[in-house]
C-alpha cells in the first residue's frame, strides 16, 4: 500500500512541475503581482481539485460497487488516455513560453476565484482524474470513496507544495527558463515517461 501511495505522490510531483497552463499562470501572476498573489491563485486551483475529487470518488466508487467489468473498462480508458496525453506532449514544442506583458493586476481574492473557476470549468481535469486516480487504488478492504479522497488529498498536497514553490521562486525560475531552454526538454520527457509508465503499469 505504501509503495503505491509513494508512486502516486512521485507521479503527481513530476506532473505538477511540468509546464502547463496552471503552473505557467501561477508563475506569471507571481512575477507581476508578488508571491502571495501567486499562492492565492494556487489555493483557488487546489480548492477546485476538491470538487473534481468528489465527483470521481462517488461516481467511480458506485461503478466499482455495482460492476467490476465496467471498472476494468475505465482502467483501460485511463491507460489509453494517458498514452494519448504522452503523444500530445511528444508532439508539442518543448519551449516554455510565458509572458508578463498585459497581465492585469488583481487582488488575492480575485486571483483565488480565478484559480478556482479555471479548475472547476475545465472538464479535462475531471477526465484526467478519472484516468489517473483509479490506477492507484491501494486497498481491497478500505472504502473506495475513502481511497479516492486519500489520493485526492495527496494530489492536492503535493501539487500545492510544487505550485507554491513556483510562486515563491518565480523570479529565479523565470530567469532559469530564459537562460536554459533545455529545462523545457527535460520536463517534456519527464511528463512522457510518467504518462507511459502509468499506462504500462495498468497492463502489467
PDB file of C-alpha atoms in Angstrom:
ATOM      1  CA  UNK A   1       0.000   0.000   0.000  1.00  0.00           C
ATOM      2  CA  UNK A   2       2.734   2.474   0.984  1.00  0.00           C
ATOM      3  CA  UNK A   3       4.627   1.775  -2.239  1.00  0.00           C
ATOM      4  CA  UNK A   4       1.539   2.608  -4.301  1.00  0.00           C
ATOM      5  CA  UNK A   5       0.959   5.881  -2.433  1.00  0.00           C
ATOM      6  CA  UNK A   6       4.636   6.872  -2.778  1.00  0.00           C
ATOM      7  CA  UNK A   7       4.477   6.106  -6.518  1.00  0.00           C
ATOM      8  CA  UNK A   8       1.326   8.211  -6.776  1.00  0.00           C
ATOM      9  CA  UNK A   9       2.948  11.121  -4.912  1.00  0.00           C
ATOM     10  CA  UNK A  10       6.077  10.984  -7.099  1.00  0.00           C
ATOM     11  CA  UNK A  11       3.998  10.836 -10.283  1.00  0.00           C
ATOM     12  CA  UNK A  12       1.914  13.782  -9.091  1.00  0.00           C
ATOM     13  CA  UNK A  13       5.056  15.779  -8.290  1.00  0.00           C
ATOM     14  CA  UNK A  14       6.547  15.073 -11.719  1.00  0.00           C
ATOM     15  CA  UNK A  15       3.352  16.171 -13.456  1.00  0.00           C
ATOM     16  CA  UNK A  16       2.905  19.250 -11.239  1.00  0.00           C
ATOM     17  CA  UNK A  17       6.375  20.562 -12.070  1.00  0.00           C
ATOM     18  CA  UNK A  18       5.911  20.014 -15.811  1.00  0.00           C
ATOM     19  CA  UNK A  19       4.882  23.148 -17.756  1.00  0.00           C
ATOM     20  CA  UNK A  20       1.140  23.553 -18.177  1.00  0.00           C
ATOM     21  CA  UNK A  21      -1.460  26.333 -18.223  1.00  0.00           C
ATOM     22  CA  UNK A  22      -1.969  26.223 -14.450  1.00  0.00           C
ATOM     23  CA  UNK A  23       1.618  26.488 -13.239  1.00  0.00           C
ATOM     24  CA  UNK A  24       2.516  28.968 -16.007  1.00  0.00           C
ATOM     25  CA  UNK A  25      -0.417  31.102 -14.849  1.00  0.00           C
ATOM     26  CA  UNK A  26       0.824  30.885 -11.245  1.00  0.00           C
ATOM     27  CA  UNK A  27       4.317  31.838 -12.416  1.00  0.00           C
ATOM     28  CA  UNK A  28       3.170  34.919 -14.341  1.00  0.00           C
ATOM     29  CA  UNK A  29       0.861  36.127 -11.563  1.00  0.00           C
ATOM     30  CA  UNK A  30       3.660  35.738  -9.019  1.00  0.00           C
ATOM     31  CA  UNK A  31       6.089  37.734 -11.169  1.00  0.00           C
ATOM     32  CA  UNK A  32       3.581  40.530 -11.870  1.00  0.00           C
ATOM     33  CA  UNK A  33       1.771  40.774  -8.517  1.00  0.00           C
ATOM     34  CA  UNK A  34       4.041  39.083  -5.970  1.00  0.00           C
ATOM     35  CA  UNK A  35       4.404  35.769  -4.158  1.00  0.00           C
ATOM     36  CA  UNK A  36       1.275  35.935  -2.012  1.00  0.00           C
ATOM     37  CA  UNK A  37      -0.808  36.596  -5.120  1.00  0.00           C
ATOM     38  CA  UNK A  38       0.648  33.515  -6.782  1.00  0.00           C
ATOM     39  CA  UNK A  39      -0.116  31.431  -3.683  1.00  0.00           C
ATOM     40  CA  UNK A  40      -3.698  32.797  -3.647  1.00  0.00           C
ATOM     41  CA  UNK A  41      -4.020  31.502  -7.217  1.00  0.00           C
ATOM     42  CA  UNK A  42      -2.657  28.123  -6.110  1.00  0.00           C
ATOM     43  CA  UNK A  43      -5.202  27.929  -3.268  1.00  0.00           C
ATOM     44  CA  UNK A  44      -8.001  28.555  -5.773  1.00  0.00           C
ATOM     45  CA  UNK A  45      -6.725  25.837  -8.109  1.00  0.00           C
ATOM     46  CA  UNK A  46      -6.383  23.312  -5.275  1.00  0.00           C
ATOM     47  CA  UNK A  47      -9.862  24.100  -3.928  1.00  0.00           C
ATOM     48  CA  UNK A  48     -11.207  23.283  -7.376  1.00  0.00           C
ATOM     49  CA  UNK A  49      -9.426  19.910  -7.199  1.00  0.00           C
ATOM     50  CA  UNK A  50     -11.568  19.010  -4.155  1.00  0.00           C
ATOM     51  CA  UNK A  51     -14.681  19.254  -6.348  1.00  0.00           C
ATOM     52  CA  UNK A  52     -13.170  17.042  -9.057  1.00  0.00           C
ATOM     53  CA  UNK A  53     -12.038  14.521  -6.422  1.00  0.00           C
ATOM     54  CA  UNK A  54     -15.582  14.357  -5.016  1.00  0.00           C
ATOM     55  CA  UNK A  55     -17.087  13.759  -8.463  1.00  0.00           C
ATOM     56  CA  UNK A  56     -14.661  10.914  -9.136  1.00  0.00           C
ATOM     57  CA  UNK A  57     -14.870   9.462  -5.611  1.00  0.00           C
ATOM     58  CA  UNK A  58     -18.633   8.992  -5.593  1.00  0.00           C
ATOM     59  CA  UNK A  59     -19.132   8.359  -9.307  1.00  0.00           C
ATOM     60  CA  UNK A  60     -16.438   5.724  -9.822  1.00  0.00           C
ATOM     61  CA  UNK A  61     -16.951   4.136  -6.398  1.00  0.00           C
ATOM     62  CA  UNK A  62     -20.556   3.422  -7.297  1.00  0.00           C
ATOM     63  CA  UNK A  63     -19.407   1.811 -10.563  1.00  0.00           C
ATOM     64  CA  UNK A  64     -16.901  -0.376  -8.695  1.00  0.00           C
ATOM     65  CA  UNK A  65     -19.622  -1.423  -6.243  1.00  0.00           C
ATOM     66  CA  UNK A  66     -22.065  -2.419  -8.970  1.00  0.00           C
ATOM     67  CA  UNK A  67     -19.914  -3.699 -11.819  1.00  0.00           C
ATOM     68  CA  UNK A  68     -16.238  -4.720 -11.769  1.00  0.00           C
ATOM     69  CA  UNK A  69     -16.198  -5.189 -15.552  1.00  0.00           C
ATOM     70  CA  UNK A  70     -17.156  -1.564 -16.175  1.00  0.00           C
ATOM     71  CA  UNK A  71     -14.420  -0.503 -13.758  1.00  0.00           C
ATOM     72  CA  UNK A  72     -11.930  -2.575 -15.770  1.00  0.00           C
ATOM     73  CA  UNK A  73     -13.050  -0.692 -18.891  1.00  0.00           C
ATOM     74  CA  UNK A  74     -12.477   2.594 -17.029  1.00  0.00           C
ATOM     75  CA  UNK A  75      -8.932   1.476 -16.224  1.00  0.00           C
ATOM     76  CA  UNK A  76      -8.317   0.624 -19.879  1.00  0.00           C
ATOM     77  CA  UNK A  77      -9.727   4.022 -20.833  1.00  0.00           C
ATOM     78  CA  UNK A  78      -7.303   5.545 -18.316  1.00  0.00           C
ATOM     79  CA  UNK A  79      -4.346   3.768 -19.892  1.00  0.00           C
ATOM     80  CA  UNK A  80      -5.408   4.824 -23.401  1.00  0.00           C
ATOM     81  CA  UNK A  81      -5.958   8.428 -22.302  1.00  0.00           C
ATOM     82  CA  UNK A  82      -2.558   8.614 -20.610  1.00  0.00           C
ATOM     83  CA  UNK A  83      -0.902   7.266 -23.766  1.00  0.00           C
ATOM     84  CA  UNK A  84      -2.815   9.895 -25.756  1.00  0.00           C
ATOM     85  CA  UNK A  85      -1.545  12.606 -23.389  1.00  0.00           C
ATOM     86  CA  UNK A  86       2.008  11.324 -23.742  1.00  0.00           C
ATOM     87  CA  UNK A  87       1.651  11.512 -27.547  1.00  0.00           C
ATOM     88  CA  UNK A  88       0.344  15.101 -27.314  1.00  0.00           C
ATOM     89  CA  UNK A  89       3.297  16.056 -25.104  1.00  0.00           C
ATOM     90  CA  UNK A  90       5.691  14.342 -27.541  1.00  0.00           C
ATOM     91  CA  UNK A  91       4.276  16.341 -30.458  1.00  0.00           C
ATOM     92  CA  UNK A  92       4.315  19.622 -28.534  1.00  0.00           C
ATOM     93  CA  UNK A  93       7.052  22.243 -28.535  1.00  0.00           C
ATOM     94  CA  UNK A  94       9.446  21.788 -25.611  1.00  0.00           C
ATOM     95  CA  UNK A  95       9.995  25.540 -25.386  1.00  0.00           C
ATOM     96  CA  UNK A  96       8.379  27.049 -22.285  1.00  0.00           C
ATOM     97  CA  UNK A  97       6.639  30.258 -23.312  1.00  0.00           C
ATOM     98  CA  UNK A  98       5.264  32.738 -20.819  1.00  0.00           C
ATOM     99  CA  UNK A  99       4.764  36.467 -20.929  1.00  0.00           C
ATOM    100  CA  UNK A 100       4.066  39.015 -18.210  1.00  0.00           C
ATOM    101  CA  UNK A 101       3.002  41.681 -20.689  1.00  0.00           C
ATOM    102  CA  UNK A 102      -0.545  42.979 -20.321  1.00  0.00           C
ATOM    103  CA  UNK A 103      -1.145  40.822 -17.226  1.00  0.00           C
ATOM    104  CA  UNK A 104      -3.839  42.563 -15.192  1.00  0.00           C
ATOM    105  CA  UNK A 105      -3.132  43.202 -11.518  1.00  0.00           C
ATOM    106  CA  UNK A 106      -5.786  41.666  -9.252  1.00  0.00           C
ATOM    107  CA  UNK A 107      -6.413  41.244  -5.538  1.00  0.00           C
ATOM    108  CA  UNK A 108      -5.563  37.977  -3.775  1.00  0.00           C
ATOM    109  CA  UNK A 109      -9.274  37.092  -3.533  1.00  0.00           C
ATOM    110  CA  UNK A 110      -9.819  37.791  -7.231  1.00  0.00           C
ATOM    111  CA  UNK A 111      -6.886  35.514  -8.085  1.00  0.00           C
ATOM    112  CA  UNK A 112      -8.230  32.841  -5.724  1.00  0.00           C
ATOM    113  CA  UNK A 113     -11.551  32.957  -7.584  1.00  0.00           C
ATOM    114  CA  UNK A 114      -9.790  32.924 -10.953  1.00  0.00           C
ATOM    115  CA  UNK A 115      -7.774  29.837  -9.973  1.00  0.00           C
ATOM    116  CA  UNK A 116     -10.883  28.113  -8.619  1.00  0.00           C
ATOM    117  CA  UNK A 117     -13.003  28.719 -11.722  1.00  0.00           C
ATOM    118  CA  UNK A 118     -10.087  27.886 -14.055  1.00  0.00           C
ATOM    119  CA  UNK A 119     -10.003  24.472 -12.424  1.00  0.00           C
ATOM    120  CA  UNK A 120     -13.727  23.848 -11.958  1.00  0.00           C
ATOM    121  CA  UNK A 121     -14.699  24.822 -15.508  1.00  0.00           C
ATOM    122  CA  UNK A 122     -12.011  22.675 -17.132  1.00  0.00           C
ATOM    123  CA  UNK A 123     -13.580  19.284 -17.973  1.00  0.00           C
ATOM    124  CA  UNK A 124     -10.107  17.954 -18.823  1.00  0.00           C
ATOM    125  CA  UNK A 125      -9.306  17.937 -15.099  1.00  0.00           C
ATOM    126  CA  UNK A 126     -12.155  15.526 -14.358  1.00  0.00           C
ATOM    127  CA  UNK A 127     -11.149  13.340 -17.297  1.00  0.00           C
ATOM    128  CA  UNK A 128      -7.543  13.328 -16.107  1.00  0.00           C
ATOM    129  CA  UNK A 129      -8.582  12.407 -12.553  1.00  0.00           C
ATOM    130  CA  UNK A 130     -10.763   9.626 -13.991  1.00  0.00           C
ATOM    131  CA  UNK A 131      -7.786   8.280 -15.929  1.00  0.00           C
ATOM    132  CA  UNK A 132      -5.176   8.818 -13.210  1.00  0.00           C
ATOM    133  CA  UNK A 133      -6.708   8.040  -9.799  1.00  0.00           C
ATOM    134  CA  UNK A 134      -8.250   4.551 -10.339  1.00  0.00           C
ATOM    135  CA  UNK A 135      -4.826   3.160 -11.280  1.00  0.00           C
ATOM    136  CA  UNK A 136      -3.586   3.840  -7.736  1.00  0.00           C
ATOM    137  CA  UNK A 137      -6.359   2.372  -5.597  1.00  0.00           C
ATOM    138  CA  UNK A 138      -4.378   0.772  -2.820  1.00  0.00           C
ATOM    139  CA  UNK A 139      -6.663  -1.460  -0.722  1.00  0.00           C
ATOM    140  CA  UNK A 140      -9.314  -4.146  -1.171  1.00  0.00           C
ATOM    141  CA  UNK A 141     -10.732  -3.549   2.322  1.00  0.00           C
ATOM    142  CA  UNK A 142     -10.879   0.244   2.644  1.00  0.00           C
ATOM    143  CA  UNK A 143     -13.875   2.011   1.080  1.00  0.00           C
ATOM    144  CA  UNK A 144     -13.084   3.209  -2.439  1.00  0.00           C
ATOM    145  CA  UNK A 145     -14.613   6.599  -1.590  1.00  0.00           C
ATOM    146  CA  UNK A 146     -12.056   6.980   1.213  1.00  0.00           C
ATOM    147  CA  UNK A 147      -9.261   5.778  -1.081  1.00  0.00           C
ATOM    148  CA  UNK A 148     -10.174   8.375  -3.726  1.00  0.00           C
ATOM    149  CA  UNK A 149     -10.186  11.114  -1.091  1.00  0.00           C
ATOM    150  CA  UNK A 150      -6.793   9.936   0.192  1.00  0.00           C
ATOM    151  CA  UNK A 151      -5.420  10.076  -3.357  1.00  0.00           C
ATOM    152  CA  UNK A 152      -7.095  13.443  -3.888  1.00  0.00           C
ATOM    153  CA  UNK A 153      -5.567  14.727  -0.641  1.00  0.00           C
ATOM    154  CA  UNK A 154      -2.091  13.578  -1.682  1.00  0.00           C
ATOM    155  CA  UNK A 155      -2.563  15.077  -5.159  1.00  0.00           C
ATOM    156  CA  UNK A 156      -3.665  18.424  -3.684  1.00  0.00           C
ATOM    157  CA  UNK A 157      -0.893  18.487  -1.049  1.00  0.00           C
ATOM    158  CA  UNK A 158       1.915  17.628  -3.489  1.00  0.00           C
ATOM    159  CA  UNK A 159       0.573  19.991  -6.159  1.00  0.00           C
ATOM    160  CA  UNK A 160       0.159  22.767  -3.576  1.00  0.00           C
ATOM    161  CA  UNK A 161       3.776  22.377  -2.442  1.00  0.00           C
ATOM    162  CA  UNK A 162       5.126  22.363  -6.011  1.00  0.00           C
ATOM    163  CA  UNK A 163       2.929  25.249  -7.203  1.00  0.00           C
ATOM    164  CA  UNK A 164       3.696  27.304  -4.067  1.00  0.00           C
ATOM    165  CA  UNK A 165       7.423  26.810  -4.656  1.00  0.00           C
ATOM    166  CA  UNK A 166       6.868  28.058  -8.210  1.00  0.00           C
ATOM    167  CA  UNK A 167       5.135  31.145  -6.763  1.00  0.00           C
ATOM    168  CA  UNK A 168       7.844  31.753  -4.147  1.00  0.00           C
ATOM    169  CA  UNK A 169      10.737  31.168  -6.558  1.00  0.00           C
ATOM    170  CA  UNK A 170       9.019  32.809  -9.550  1.00  0.00           C
ATOM    171  CA  UNK A 171      11.840  35.257 -10.295  1.00  0.00           C
ATOM    172  CA  UNK A 172      14.566  32.615 -10.176  1.00  0.00           C
ATOM    173  CA  UNK A 173      12.504  30.129 -12.194  1.00  0.00           C
ATOM    174  CA  UNK A 174      11.742  32.673 -14.924  1.00  0.00           C
ATOM    175  CA  UNK A 175      15.438  33.540 -15.218  1.00  0.00           C
ATOM    176  CA  UNK A 176      16.358  29.842 -15.396  1.00  0.00           C
ATOM    177  CA  UNK A 177      13.812  29.274 -18.170  1.00  0.00           C
ATOM    178  CA  UNK A 178      15.072  32.280 -20.137  1.00  0.00           C
ATOM    179  CA  UNK A 179      18.703  31.209 -19.847  1.00  0.00           C
ATOM    180  CA  UNK A 180      18.267  27.479 -20.392  1.00  0.00           C
ATOM    181  CA  UNK A 181      15.570  26.168 -22.722  1.00  0.00           C
ATOM    182  CA  UNK A 182      16.845  22.615 -22.133  1.00  0.00           C
ATOM    183  CA  UNK A 183      14.763  22.758 -18.948  1.00  0.00           C
ATOM    184  CA  UNK A 184      11.685  22.519 -21.167  1.00  0.00           C
ATOM    185  CA  UNK A 185      13.061  19.465 -22.975  1.00  0.00           C
ATOM    186  CA  UNK A 186      13.783  17.689 -19.681  1.00  0.00           C
ATOM    187  CA  UNK A 187      10.316  18.429 -18.279  1.00  0.00           C
ATOM    188  CA  UNK A 188       8.676  17.399 -21.542  1.00  0.00           C
ATOM    189  CA  UNK A 189      10.296  13.962 -21.424  1.00  0.00           C
ATOM    190  CA  UNK A 190       9.588  13.666 -17.709  1.00  0.00           C
ATOM    191  CA  UNK A 191       5.877  14.032 -18.488  1.00  0.00           C
ATOM    192  CA  UNK A 192       6.080  11.441 -21.262  1.00  0.00           C
ATOM    193  CA  UNK A 193       7.874   8.922 -19.024  1.00  0.00           C
ATOM    194  CA  UNK A 194       5.291   9.366 -16.240  1.00  0.00           C
ATOM    195  CA  UNK A 195       2.273   9.005 -18.560  1.00  0.00           C
ATOM    196  CA  UNK A 196       3.676   5.980 -20.409  1.00  0.00           C
ATOM    197  CA  UNK A 197       4.938   4.409 -17.170  1.00  0.00           C
ATOM    198  CA  UNK A 198       1.489   4.540 -15.554  1.00  0.00           C
ATOM    199  CA  UNK A 199      -0.179   3.213 -18.726  1.00  0.00           C
ATOM    200  CA  UNK A 200       2.255   0.270 -18.855  1.00  0.00           C
ATOM    201  CA  UNK A 201       1.691  -0.360 -15.121  1.00  0.00           C
ATOM    202  CA  UNK A 202      -2.037  -0.786 -15.801  1.00  0.00           C
ATOM    203  CA  UNK A 203      -1.432  -3.555 -18.357  1.00  0.00           C
ATOM    204  CA  UNK A 204       1.058  -5.499 -16.204  1.00  0.00           C
TER     205      UNK A 204
END
